[in-house]
Amino acid sequence: MNYKWNKLAVHKEPPQILRTKLQLPIKTLMSPGPTNCSKRVLQSLQNQILGHLHPEFCMLMDEIKEGLQYIFQTNNRLTLALSASGHGGMEACLTNLLEPGETVLIVKSGIWSERAACMANRLGANVKLLETDYTKGITLKELEIALEQHRPVVVFMVHAESSTGVKQPLEDFGVLIHKYNALLIVDVVASLCGEPFFMDSWDIDAAYAGSQKAIGASPGLAPISFSPRAEKKLFERKTKPSSFYWDLTILGNYWKCFGNEDRVYHHTMSATLLYGLREALAEIAEEGLQALWNRHAAAAVRLRKGLELRGLQSYVKIPQYQLSTVISVQLPPGVVDKVVIQRAMEKYKVEISRGLGPTVGKFLRIGLLRVNATPEKVDLVLRGLDEGLKYASESKL
Amino acid sequence: MNYKWNKLAVHKEPPQILRTKLQLPIKTLMSPGPTNCSKRVLQSLQNQILGHLHPEFCMLMDEIKEGLQYIFQTNNRLTLALSASGHGGMEACLTNLLEPGETVLIVKSGIWSERAACMANRLGANVKLLETDYTKGITLKELEIALEQHRPVVVFMVHAESSTGVKQPLEDFGVLIHKYNALLIVDVVASLCGEPFFMDSWDIDAAYAGSQKAIGASPGLAPISFSPRAEKKLFERKTKPSSFYWDLTILGNYWKCFGNEDRVYHHTMSATLLYGLREALAEIAEEGLQALWNRHAAAAVRLRKGLELRGLQSYVKIPQYQLSTVISVQLPPGVVDKVVIQRAMEKYKVEISRGLGPTVGKFLRIGLLRVNATPEKVDLVLRGLDEGLKYASESKL
């Protein structure tokens, strides 16, 4: 054929870099996420693509919605998975629940609350921070003082601060915040399925997670749930959310959350990622949420004991604030984090993470998430840590 | 272990719906997208997860960036894949390139430009529409009149309007738009890799696609590229973009687009989706872009001939505006689209789509995308169409 565009024939050649065969290592991911996927989840990913409104696809969405309601422990009808990373969940909560000029109170517990403040500022909200010392959660009293002072319409808290390993207790916070007519958004990215979480019993209005942590699916989806109270705010907004992509009134229609007969197209979801999330949720349904929480707790106990035996300090000292999913370990004086991490990876193909935010440079972070929250994986990461620390001490000499 | 939270033991039981085994049909997707993935792409998806800053992961990002520069036919350094559907690409372009109060001129060619108008309105832009009759592209003269009248800072055009099957010629539009000091955003979701497209030669400032169309990867990623001119606008904004998730100044750092030494964490990309996109791009590099365009064009010629033989009319009459990737076919009088579509699916497991926007109810839409742009698949969809039309005519009696 003689194409009209031949005068503009391809001028850029295919890159050589793509001529190689895809070859990927298999690692044990003991960072705060992503974690490894189970064989069942990985196998599901290779299923052929389906259209985003096919009956089988819609059935998967229904199954996933029920699975998400189960892991959030909620009856919220507005429960779905966003086509985005956990950060998308954060932005979706703030974008849907804040109008320009409204006040949001952010409990500054580490890097994720800083990110939330950055997002809320961009949305034109009036951002107030409640500072913490990073090593523990805040109390109801501390929050109440800030509520009195700032009278926010939204409070943002992180359940599992993965930059430090702090768990923020949440019981009774929802009730208090509602007394002040505010809504409570909680980041459960690093806790959902790994720590007890009760969206309904704890009166939480909006929560979001990431598919790649204790849920155990591929990265790329952000489960999210809104309470009836949050839904009300959503539908009574004076302005439309600045984003169509995050607009939960339209996404809720696609996920058939509002009792609507037909699904309304919003965007093309990834069939691949839905397959994996469906299988991860099916595994959780089989194991049972309580058993899964207990497995994470037991792995954390084993890891903490191992660290104690080695004389290694945790960033979070007070037990009630210690997460089971992410544990920050202090580096011995003079030991460089990167050296330890590289050695553990070389020797055992096991991933340990650097510190982040408040823990950067002085701590390592170990994640115990889903398939890796087992005694065997705890022992492996301890071997990796031993090897890394030994190597780092020797290389100092 | 005796957990403090036992008073709040799991109160919601695992859903029965997740107790079933995942069983999915295999279909030939001849809609305007998503399309089927090749075996090589599907196999790559089951590789174990890697961390979003691991060296092997960063290498994949580099390979993908070069692959995307190849398919966009550009040397733009700010070229990457967003963790989102094609809609995310649309919103990212508008969010990054428009400040509140600025004027955007949107060429209203179908449903996607309406969506863009909806997004731009939410961003507080001053939205001006250039109406078209939907059956053909606009001319340079028409655009110039609108540029004179509205003096926009951004012009938004759709290259391949998948709701109609219209191809908008783009040559010389960039030059004209630059004379008026505006930037040109082009939606190439349904054209990239299926129709000739030259980002640099055509002076286009921002373009975005979807991974699941003629690129042939899983849905869930949105390739995007910004010209140096667009980059300049980005860095000279008076206000920050309302979204952190779409902010290309930060995403560009994660993708190492600005000559930065280290990658800066922005969000957790999906390893799974990157594997698939990498393999899809490697296949394109092997086949060659020109060969791929020609294959789509040849498939479209074959399909159009088949439709003509059957006396079926196309929505787009003028050849220069006809897409190779999406073809809208008029339904014979009285024939109900859903009946045809269902019958083709039942009998041949082949997907044909309903009309959308200007074509809804009166036309069917057939997609020829990537692995399905072959004579065999064209013949299959024609058989499905024959069967569906026959069945629909008989059921009318």
CSV table of C-alpha atoms in Angstrom, one decimal, chain B residues 189-370:
chain,number,residue,atom,x,y,z
B,189,VAL,CA,-5.6,6.3,23.2
B,190,ALA,CA,-7.2,4.5,20.3
B,191,SER,CA,-4.6,5.3,17.7
B,192,LEU,CA,-1.1,4.9,19.1
B,193,CYS,CA,0.7,2.0,17.4
B,194,GLY,CA,-2.4,1.4,15.1
B,195,GLU,CA,-2.2,4.6,13.1
B,196,PRO,CA,0.9,6.7,12.1
B,197,PHE,CA,1.6,9.3,14.8
B,198,PHE,CA,4.6,11.6,15.0
B,199,MET,CA,4.7,13.5,18.2
B,200,ASP,CA,7.9,15.5,17.3
B,201,SER,CA,7.3,16.0,13.5
B,202,TRP,CA,3.8,17.1,14.1
B,203,ASP,CA,4.8,19.5,16.9
B,204,ILE,CA,2.5,18.0,19.5
B,205,ASP,CA,3.0,19.2,23.1
B,206,ALA,CA,1.3,16.5,25.2
B,207,ALA,CA,-0.1,13.1,24.2
B,208,TYR,CA,-1.4,10.2,26.2
B,209,ALA,CA,-2.5,6.6,25.4
B,210,GLY,CA,-3.8,3.5,27.1
B,211,SER,CA,-1.8,0.3,27.5
B,212,GLN,CA,-4.7,-1.9,26.5
B,213,LYS,CA,-5.4,-0.8,22.9
B,214,ALA,CA,-3.0,-1.1,19.9
B,215,ILE,CA,0.0,-1.2,22.3
B,216,GLY,CA,-1.3,-4.7,23.3
B,217,ALA,CA,-0.5,-4.7,27.1
B,218,SER,CA,-2.9,-5.2,30.0
B,219,PRO,CA,-5.1,-2.3,30.9
B,220,GLY,CA,-3.9,-0.1,33.8
B,221,LEU,CA,-1.1,2.1,32.5
B,222,ALA,CA,-1.3,5.3,30.5
B,223,PRO,CA,1.8,6.2,28.5
B,224,ILE,CA,2.3,10.0,28.4
B,225,SER,CA,4.8,12.3,26.8
B,226,PHE,CA,5.4,16.1,27.2
B,227,SER,CA,7.3,18.3,24.7
B,228,PRO,CA,10.0,20.7,26.0
B,229,ARG,CA,7.4,23.5,25.4
B,230,ALA,CA,4.9,21.6,27.7
B,231,GLU,CA,7.7,21.0,30.2
B,232,LYS,CA,8.4,24.7,30.3
B,233,LYS,CA,4.8,25.5,31.1
B,234,LEU,CA,4.9,22.9,33.8
B,235,PHE,CA,7.9,24.4,35.5
B,236,GLU,CA,6.7,27.9,35.1
B,237,ARG,CA,3.2,27.4,36.6
B,238,LYS,CA,2.1,30.0,39.2
B,239,THR,CA,0.1,27.4,41.1
B,240,LYS,CA,0.8,23.8,41.9
B,241,PRO,CA,-1.3,21.3,40.0
B,242,SER,CA,-4.4,20.4,42.1
B,243,SER,CA,-3.2,16.8,42.1
B,244,PHE,CA,-0.1,15.2,43.5
B,245,TYR,CA,-0.8,11.9,41.8
B,246,TRP,CA,-0.7,13.5,38.3
B,247,ASP,CA,2.1,16.0,39.0
B,248,LEU,CA,4.6,15.3,36.2
B,249,THR,CA,7.4,17.4,37.8
B,250,ILE,CA,7.5,14.7,40.6
B,251,LEU,CA,6.6,11.7,38.4
B,252,GLY,CA,9.4,12.8,36.0
B,253,ASN,CA,11.9,12.5,38.9
B,254,TYR,CA,10.7,9.0,39.6
B,255,TRP,CA,11.2,8.1,35.9
B,256,LYS,CA,14.6,9.9,35.9
B,257,CYS,CA,13.4,12.2,33.1
B,258,PHE,CA,15.2,15.4,34.1
B,259,GLY,CA,18.7,14.1,34.2
B,260,ASN,CA,18.5,13.6,37.9
B,261,GLU,CA,21.0,11.1,39.4
B,262,ASP,CA,18.6,9.3,41.8
B,263,ARG,CA,15.0,8.3,41.3
B,264,VAL,CA,12.7,10.0,43.8
B,265,TYR,CA,9.9,7.9,45.1
B,266,HIS,CA,6.5,9.1,44.0
B,267,HIS,CA,4.2,6.0,44.3
B,268,THR,CA,4.4,2.2,44.1
B,269,MET,CA,4.1,1.3,40.4
B,270,SER,CA,2.6,-2.1,39.5
B,271,ALA,CA,5.4,-4.5,38.7
B,272,THR,CA,2.9,-6.8,37.1
B,273,LEU,CA,1.7,-4.1,34.7
B,274,LEU,CA,5.3,-3.0,33.9
B,275,TYR,CA,6.3,-6.6,32.9
B,276,GLY,CA,3.4,-6.7,30.5
B,277,LEU,CA,4.0,-3.3,29.0
B,278,ARG,CA,7.7,-4.1,28.6
B,279,GLU,CA,6.9,-7.2,26.7
B,280,ALA,CA,4.3,-5.5,24.5
B,281,LEU,CA,6.8,-2.8,23.6
B,282,ALA,CA,9.5,-5.5,22.9
B,283,GLU,CA,7.1,-7.2,20.5
B,284,ILE,CA,6.5,-3.8,18.8
B,285,ALA,CA,10.2,-3.2,18.5
B,286,GLU,CA,10.6,-6.6,16.9
B,287,GLU,CA,7.7,-6.2,14.4
B,288,GLY,CA,8.6,-2.5,13.7
B,289,LEU,CA,6.2,0.4,14.0
B,290,GLN,CA,5.7,0.9,10.3
B,291,ALA,CA,4.9,-2.8,9.8
B,292,LEU,CA,2.5,-2.6,12.7
B,293,TRP,CA,0.7,0.5,11.2
B,294,ASN,CA,0.6,-1.3,7.8
B,295,ARG,CA,-0.9,-4.4,9.4
B,296,HIS,CA,-3.7,-2.3,11.0
B,297,ALA,CA,-4.3,-0.5,7.7
B,298,ALA,CA,-4.5,-3.8,5.8
B,299,ALA,CA,-6.9,-5.3,8.3
B,300,ALA,CA,-9.1,-2.2,8.1
B,301,VAL,CA,-9.2,-2.5,4.3
B,302,ARG,CA,-10.2,-6.1,4.5
B,303,LEU,CA,-13.0,-5.3,7.1
B,304,ARG,CA,-14.3,-2.4,5.0
B,305,LYS,CA,-14.5,-4.5,1.9
B,306,GLY,CA,-16.3,-7.2,3.9
B,307,LEU,CA,-18.8,-4.6,5.1
B,308,GLU,CA,-19.3,-3.2,1.6
B,309,LEU,CA,-20.0,-6.6,0.2
B,310,ARG,CA,-22.7,-7.0,2.8
B,311,GLY,CA,-24.2,-3.6,1.9
B,312,LEU,CA,-23.3,-2.2,5.4
B,313,GLN,CA,-22.6,1.5,5.7
B,314,SER,CA,-19.8,3.1,7.7
B,315,TYR,CA,-20.4,6.1,10.0
B,316,VAL,CA,-17.3,7.8,8.5
B,317,LYS,CA,-17.7,8.2,4.8
B,318,ILE,CA,-14.7,10.2,3.8
B,319,PRO,CA,-11.6,8.0,3.5
B,320,GLN,CA,-9.1,10.4,4.9
B,321,TYR,CA,-11.0,10.6,8.2
B,322,GLN,CA,-11.4,6.8,8.5
B,323,LEU,CA,-9.5,5.1,11.3
B,324,SER,CA,-7.9,1.7,10.9
B,325,THR,CA,-8.3,0.9,14.6
B,326,VAL,CA,-12.1,1.5,15.1
B,327,ILE,CA,-14.8,1.2,12.5
B,328,SER,CA,-18.5,2.1,13.1
B,329,VAL,CA,-21.0,0.1,11.1
B,330,GLN,CA,-24.6,1.1,10.6
B,331,LEU,CA,-27.3,-1.3,11.8
B,332,PRO,CA,-29.9,-2.3,9.2
B,333,PRO,CA,-33.3,-0.7,10.1
B,334,GLY,CA,-35.1,-2.2,13.0
B,335,VAL,CA,-32.1,-4.3,14.1
B,336,VAL,CA,-31.3,-4.1,17.9
B,337,ASP,CA,-27.6,-3.8,18.6
B,338,LYS,CA,-27.6,-5.9,21.8
B,339,VAL,CA,-29.2,-8.9,19.9
B,340,VAL,CA,-26.4,-8.9,17.3
B,341,ILE,CA,-23.7,-8.5,19.9
B,342,GLN,CA,-25.0,-11.3,22.1
B,343,ARG,CA,-25.4,-13.7,19.3
B,344,ALA,CA,-21.9,-13.1,18.0
B,345,MET,CA,-20.5,-13.7,21.5
B,346,GLU,CA,-22.6,-16.9,22.0
B,347,LYS,CA,-21.7,-18.4,18.7
B,348,TYR,CA,-18.1,-17.3,18.1
B,349,LYS,CA,-16.9,-15.8,21.5
B,350,VAL,CA,-16.2,-12.7,19.5
B,351,GLU,CA,-16.9,-9.2,20.9
B,352,ILE,CA,-18.5,-6.5,18.9
B,353,SER,CA,-19.3,-3.2,20.6
B,354,ARG,CA,-22.4,-1.0,20.8
B,355,GLY,CA,-22.3,2.5,19.5
B,356,LEU,CA,-21.3,5.3,22.0
B,357,GLY,CA,-22.2,9.0,22.0
B,358,PRO,CA,-23.0,10.0,18.4
B,359,THR,CA,-23.2,6.4,17.2
B,360,VAL,CA,-25.3,4.9,20.1
B,361,GLY,CA,-28.2,2.7,19.1
B,362,LYS,CA,-27.7,3.1,15.4
B,363,PHE,CA,-24.2,1.7,14.9
B,364,LEU,CA,-21.9,-1.1,16.0
B,365,ARG,CA,-18.3,-0.5,16.6
B,366,ILE,CA,-15.5,-2.9,15.6
B,367,GLY,CA,-12.0,-2.6,16.9
B,368,LEU,CA,-8.9,-3.8,15.1
B,369,LEU,CA,-6.2,-3.6,17.7
B,370,ARG,CA,-2.7,-5.2,17.9
